[in-house]
Amino acid sequence: MTALPMVMPEPCLPAQVTIYEVGPRDGLQNEKAQVPTEAKEAFVRRLLAAGLPVVEATSFVHPRWVPQLADAEELITRLGAVGRGLPVLVPNERGLDRALELGCEHVAIFGSATETFASKNLNRSLDEQFAMFEPTVRRARDAGLDVRAYVSMCFGDPWEGGVPIEQVVSVGRRLVDLGASQLSLGDTIGVGTPGHVRALVEACVAAGLGTDLLALHFHDTYGQALTNTMAGLRAGVTTYDASAGGLGGCPYARSATGNLATEDLVWMLTGLGIGHGVDLAALVATSVWMAGVLGRPSPSAVVRALAAAEAPA
Ligand code: HMG
Ligand code: MG
């Protein structure tokens, strides 16, 4: 029997959250080993079967920039109708064309709050990134697609240091004005702390970017992802990005390590009595299996604790 936390709700938190699973994309984009496409397909299917409502499948970026996801077409084709319903990353019109050709229904663009990361990750200046996104979002919306927008380096940047909150809000505003329906605020290198999360969410809300528009995307580099999630819950945000087993990182920000582990998030939400719809045992089994595919143990504390508890004495 899988252990579960005792349920002890805290007042004034959301009753339900949406977990936006990024393991197959953010998780696998940073792996040294090339994961076979059939293993990626099994990973996505197992995550969906575990009850995750949204699973970001892959990226239509330049295969030279992210070779780990060069099989995006093959993966979506193998997943069939299921694959077409899953969000995929597209940085530009070329990426959108590839997604449209396969019938994808949800895309995500990814912007940067800083000049340096825009250059490193997109080969564009901060302003030029919007010129790349504008026709991408317009054409996606005209084709009836839903568009999510990420903002990276919201809490700090390895080259520029601290990032002013107004700069993050301004980039987020511009992405929403282009037509994005959701803004995922990324702590790409995991340097954020709870007061900063609260201040950023409050500044977004004050600028008309309400919590219904926002998602939070934490990397756990400094062990702050769960406590930052708690700050997000207290500020009223109800969508959280997470990666099964805590896989993840960004190949263009070396200090980025794994995302908030989905299992760690599920454990905390369960204890708080917040609805999430995920079967923790099925999710842990999936991450244990993926750790075997990758040849290294999961960094998730909950995966390690539950896998040890299930192992024969
Ligand atoms: P570029 O070199 O400036 O591209 O790269 P370009 O527009 O000059 O085009 C050059 C060539 O690339 C052309 O081919 C294009 O067709 C081709 P040619 O005419 O020379 O034969 N091309 C493409 N081919 C396939 N798919 C495409 C594509 N685009 C152009 N989509 C580009 C610009 C944006 C393409 C490049 O910088 C890139 O691919 N960057 C992706 C980097 C990336 O994927 N990073 C990780 C994701 S972001 C992240 O992880 C953060 C996040 O998790 C949130 C957080 O944690 O903060 C989301
Ligand atoms: Mg990320």
XYZ file of C-alpha atoms and ligand atoms in Angstrom:
372
model
C 0.000 0.000 0.000
C 1.394 3.435 -0.933
C 1.913 5.697 2.100
C 0.020 8.984 1.987
C 0.264 12.094 4.167
C -2.405 12.862 6.730
C -4.860 15.396 5.344
C -4.750 18.683 7.231
C -6.131 21.587 5.174
C -4.936 25.148 5.592
C -7.617 27.843 5.320
C -7.862 30.153 2.302
C -6.014 27.939 -0.191
C -7.498 26.916 -3.556
C -9.707 23.803 -3.415
C -8.307 22.414 -6.652
C -5.159 22.917 -8.709
C -4.120 21.915 -12.209
C -0.766 20.184 -12.505
C 0.852 20.924 -15.861
C 3.305 18.062 -16.387
C 6.492 19.021 -18.251
C 8.588 15.864 -17.743
C 8.632 14.646 -21.368
C 9.697 18.127 -22.538
C 11.554 20.056 -19.818
C 12.692 16.786 -18.224
C 14.028 14.995 -21.277
C 15.404 18.048 -23.139
C 18.324 18.130 -20.729
C 19.267 14.449 -20.626
C 22.649 13.434 -21.945
C 21.329 10.088 -23.152
C 19.032 9.964 -26.168
C 15.813 8.383 -24.861
C 14.250 6.121 -27.517
C 11.027 7.505 -28.990
C 9.051 4.427 -27.906
C 10.142 5.072 -24.280
C 8.992 8.713 -24.587
C 5.648 7.492 -25.940
C 5.269 5.075 -23.019
C 6.252 7.880 -20.598
C 3.550 10.226 -21.943
C 0.902 7.500 -21.930
C 1.758 6.451 -18.374
C 1.620 10.066 -17.135
C -1.825 10.515 -18.685
C -2.972 7.189 -17.224
C -1.778 8.376 -13.778
C -4.351 11.181 -14.036
C -2.198 14.142 -15.070
C -4.596 16.464 -16.901
C -1.967 18.190 -19.095
C 1.266 16.645 -20.356
C 3.590 18.820 -22.432
C 4.920 16.316 -24.939
C 7.894 17.802 -26.788
C 9.331 20.844 -28.611
C 9.382 21.883 -32.242
C 12.647 23.770 -31.855
C 15.696 23.534 -34.065
C 16.993 19.947 -33.719
C 20.560 21.272 -33.619
C 19.668 23.367 -30.565
C 17.931 20.527 -28.674
C 18.894 17.180 -30.248
C 17.195 15.287 -27.398
C 13.786 16.309 -28.839
C 14.652 15.926 -32.533
C 12.075 13.126 -32.754
C 9.142 15.496 -32.035
C 7.291 14.588 -35.254
C 7.715 10.874 -34.680
C 6.553 11.111 -31.059
C 3.388 13.074 -31.855
C 2.622 10.755 -34.791
C 3.029 7.668 -32.599
C 0.700 9.189 -29.981
C -2.013 9.795 -32.618
C -5.134 11.647 -31.479
C -3.794 11.728 -27.899
C -0.619 13.469 -29.110
C -2.492 16.124 -31.051
C -4.260 17.176 -27.859
C -1.026 17.710 -25.901
C 0.827 21.040 -25.733
C 4.145 21.370 -27.565
C 6.759 24.133 -27.492
C 7.188 26.281 -30.620
C 9.625 29.218 -30.654
C 8.745 30.607 -34.069
C 6.708 30.223 -37.247
C 8.834 27.313 -38.452
C 8.058 25.446 -35.227
C 4.383 26.342 -35.570
C 4.317 25.035 -39.153
C 5.679 21.725 -37.948
C 3.045 21.548 -35.192
C 0.210 22.547 -37.555
C 1.247 19.918 -40.075
C 0.618 17.258 -37.429
C -2.672 18.779 -36.238
C -1.452 19.886 -32.792
C -4.079 21.869 -30.885
C -2.030 23.528 -28.138
C 1.305 25.289 -28.464
C 3.536 27.168 -26.058
C 5.947 29.953 -26.900
C 8.802 30.691 -24.526
C 10.039 34.198 -23.904
C 12.773 35.559 -21.700
C 12.575 38.280 -19.054
C 16.242 39.093 -19.642
C 18.330 40.281 -22.550
C 21.090 37.692 -22.078
C 18.846 34.640 -21.893
C 16.837 35.826 -24.923
C 20.119 35.827 -26.799
C 21.379 32.482 -25.437
C 18.090 30.576 -25.751
C 16.457 32.172 -28.802
C 19.294 33.922 -30.624
C 17.255 37.140 -30.350
C 17.396 40.335 -28.322
C 14.677 40.932 -25.736
C 12.721 43.063 -28.233
C 13.401 40.815 -31.207
C 11.801 37.869 -29.401
C 8.415 39.625 -29.639
C 8.857 40.130 -33.385
C 9.395 36.355 -33.632
C 6.407 35.542 -31.419
C 3.905 37.999 -32.944
C 3.230 36.153 -36.236
C 3.604 32.804 -34.453
C 0.846 33.583 -31.950
C -1.358 35.340 -34.515
C -1.259 32.410 -36.931
C -1.741 29.877 -34.129
C -4.801 31.736 -32.845
C -6.200 32.136 -36.388
C -5.873 28.368 -36.773
C -7.890 27.911 -33.558
C -4.972 26.837 -31.367
C -4.555 27.654 -27.736
C -1.256 29.407 -26.910
C 0.560 29.307 -23.574
C 3.501 31.662 -22.999
C 6.444 30.977 -20.738
C 8.565 33.727 -19.254
C 12.017 32.477 -18.227
C 14.407 33.987 -15.669
C 11.614 35.608 -13.652
C 13.502 35.406 -10.351
C 17.137 35.684 -11.350
C 19.445 35.190 -14.284
C 22.878 33.513 -14.190
C 24.435 36.304 -16.280
C 22.490 39.379 -15.097
C 21.753 38.525 -11.459
C 18.489 39.725 -9.916
C 15.705 40.517 -12.381
C 13.470 43.523 -11.587
C 9.849 42.527 -11.058
C 8.659 45.333 -13.404
C 10.765 43.830 -16.198
C 9.098 40.420 -15.732
C 5.624 41.958 -15.602
C 6.308 43.992 -18.735
C 7.423 40.900 -20.705
C 4.398 38.950 -19.412
C 2.039 41.780 -20.371
C 3.445 41.883 -23.910
C 3.034 38.112 -24.337
C -0.574 38.198 -23.132
C -1.264 41.183 -25.409
C -0.016 39.078 -28.332
C -2.764 36.555 -27.543
C -1.400 34.062 -25.013
C -4.099 32.547 -22.823
C -1.788 31.550 -19.973
C 1.472 32.909 -18.629
C 3.860 30.486 -16.966
C 6.340 32.359 -14.780
C 9.581 30.401 -14.780
C 12.227 30.253 -12.073
C 14.598 28.723 -14.606
C 17.581 28.474 -12.239
C 15.632 27.943 -9.022
C 16.849 31.014 -7.120
C 13.412 32.333 -6.077
C 12.197 32.430 -2.493
C 8.621 32.663 -1.149
C 8.467 36.424 -0.529
C 9.678 37.021 -4.056
C 6.966 34.704 -5.433
C 4.313 36.603 -3.559
C 5.670 39.982 -4.700
C 5.782 38.877 -8.341
C 2.258 37.436 -8.310
C 0.931 40.591 -6.625
C 2.674 42.788 -9.217
C 1.174 40.708 -12.044
C -2.304 41.006 -10.556
C -1.858 44.775 -10.099
C -0.928 44.986 -13.803
C -4.136 43.187 -14.812
C -2.540 39.739 -15.161
C -4.919 37.961 -12.780
C -4.177 34.684 -11.032
C -6.560 32.930 -13.451
C -4.013 33.731 -16.201
C -0.947 32.636 -14.255
C 0.984 29.408 -13.820
C 4.157 28.963 -11.778
C 7.125 26.968 -13.069
C 9.717 26.205 -10.417
C 13.070 24.495 -10.760
C 14.344 23.005 -7.511
C 18.026 23.949 -7.766
C 18.184 25.423 -4.257
C 15.445 23.240 -2.720
C 12.904 26.081 -2.766
C 10.372 24.737 -5.259
C 7.815 23.399 -2.764
C 7.992 26.351 -0.415
C 7.637 28.648 -3.439
C 4.600 26.617 -4.497
C 3.100 27.218 -1.061
C 3.643 30.949 -1.533
C 1.923 30.676 -4.922
C -1.051 28.841 -3.392
C -1.405 31.505 -0.717
C -1.351 34.158 -3.465
C -4.185 32.329 -5.292
C -2.376 30.720 -8.255
C -3.974 27.412 -9.266
C -1.731 26.035 -12.048
C 1.699 24.537 -11.265
C 4.216 23.103 -13.691
C 6.056 20.036 -12.452
C 8.132 17.217 -13.834
C 7.676 13.543 -12.959
C 10.591 12.332 -10.873
C 12.065 15.858 -10.756
C 13.714 15.540 -14.162
C 14.636 18.678 -15.996
C 16.698 21.714 -16.706
C 17.490 23.969 -19.592
C 20.421 23.224 -21.897
C 20.944 26.995 -22.371
C 21.141 27.841 -18.646
C 23.728 25.562 -17.142
C 22.719 26.328 -13.581
C 19.189 25.067 -14.230
C 18.578 21.682 -12.598
C 15.445 19.604 -12.243
C 11.927 20.953 -12.053
C 9.742 20.661 -8.991
C 9.044 16.906 -8.849
C 5.403 16.131 -9.599
C 5.373 13.504 -6.832
C 6.603 16.031 -4.221
C 3.885 18.441 -5.344
C 1.196 15.736 -5.237
C 2.281 14.729 -1.718
C 1.965 18.287 -0.420
C -1.346 18.993 -2.188
C -2.790 15.740 -0.856
C -1.783 16.681 2.689
C -3.396 20.098 2.256
C -6.612 18.475 1.012
C -6.273 20.241 -2.356
C -7.719 18.318 -5.326
C -5.310 17.323 -8.115
C -6.674 14.085 -9.638
C -3.324 12.260 -9.751
C -2.743 8.644 -8.694
C 0.509 8.937 -6.726
C 1.346 5.210 -6.813
C 1.003 5.076 -10.613
C 3.092 8.232 -10.943
C 5.881 6.929 -8.683
C 5.946 3.645 -10.622
C 6.327 5.680 -13.833
C 9.231 7.691 -12.438
C 10.961 4.576 -11.089
C 10.626 3.035 -14.554
C 11.955 6.228 -16.242
C 14.892 6.315 -13.801
C 15.737 2.828 -15.075
C 15.552 4.039 -18.694
C 17.878 6.960 -17.851
C 20.183 4.842 -15.710
C 20.124 7.101 -12.664
C 17.876 7.453 -9.592
C 15.138 10.071 -9.454
C 16.042 13.227 -7.492
C 12.496 13.372 -6.075
C 12.371 12.837 -2.299
C 8.880 11.329 -2.530
C 9.847 8.926 -5.332
C 12.888 7.760 -3.351
C 10.935 7.360 -0.089
C 8.029 5.485 -1.663
C 10.229 3.322 -3.881
C 12.283 2.330 -0.794
C 9.095 1.560 1.165
C 7.824 -0.708 -1.663
C 11.148 -2.511 -2.165
C 11.362 -6.052 -0.726
C 13.058 -6.075 2.726
P 18.197 30.729 -35.271
O 19.484 30.050 -35.583
O 18.204 32.209 -35.004
O 17.127 30.386 -36.385
O 17.590 29.969 -33.995
P 16.772 31.144 -37.724
O 15.407 31.688 -37.583
O 17.891 32.079 -38.116
O 16.771 29.940 -38.762
C 17.981 29.237 -39.071
C 17.636 27.870 -39.641
O 16.980 27.096 -38.650
C 16.690 27.891 -40.841
O 17.039 26.788 -41.670
C 15.345 27.628 -40.240
O 14.419 27.012 -41.131
C 15.710 26.628 -39.144
P 17.867 27.031 -43.037
O 17.019 27.955 -43.834
O 19.159 27.647 -42.590
O 18.008 25.630 -43.532
N 14.732 26.672 -38.056
C 14.088 25.615 -37.551
N 14.120 24.306 -37.867
C 13.290 23.507 -37.151
N 12.447 23.936 -36.202
C 12.393 25.231 -35.871
C 13.248 26.129 -36.553
N 13.430 27.460 -36.463
C 14.346 27.785 -37.378
N 11.536 25.656 -34.912
C 15.662 29.275 -32.731
C 16.376 30.417 -33.419
C 14.522 29.851 -31.931
C 15.162 28.299 -33.771
C 16.680 28.540 -31.807
O 17.239 29.500 -30.959
C 16.059 27.448 -30.971
O 15.643 26.413 -31.502
N 16.017 27.637 -29.627
C 15.393 26.677 -28.751
C 16.084 26.626 -27.413
C 15.310 25.702 -26.481
O 14.552 24.847 -26.903
N 15.530 25.866 -25.151
C 14.863 25.069 -24.166
C 13.402 25.420 -24.022
S 13.119 26.863 -23.017
C 13.116 26.289 -21.374
O 13.454 25.153 -21.123
C 12.593 27.174 -20.282
C 11.194 26.777 -19.786
O 11.186 25.457 -19.263
C 10.721 27.762 -18.700
C 11.759 27.998 -17.578
O 12.215 27.031 -16.943
O 12.086 29.159 -17.392
C 10.162 26.828 -20.921
Mg 11.864 24.919 -17.258
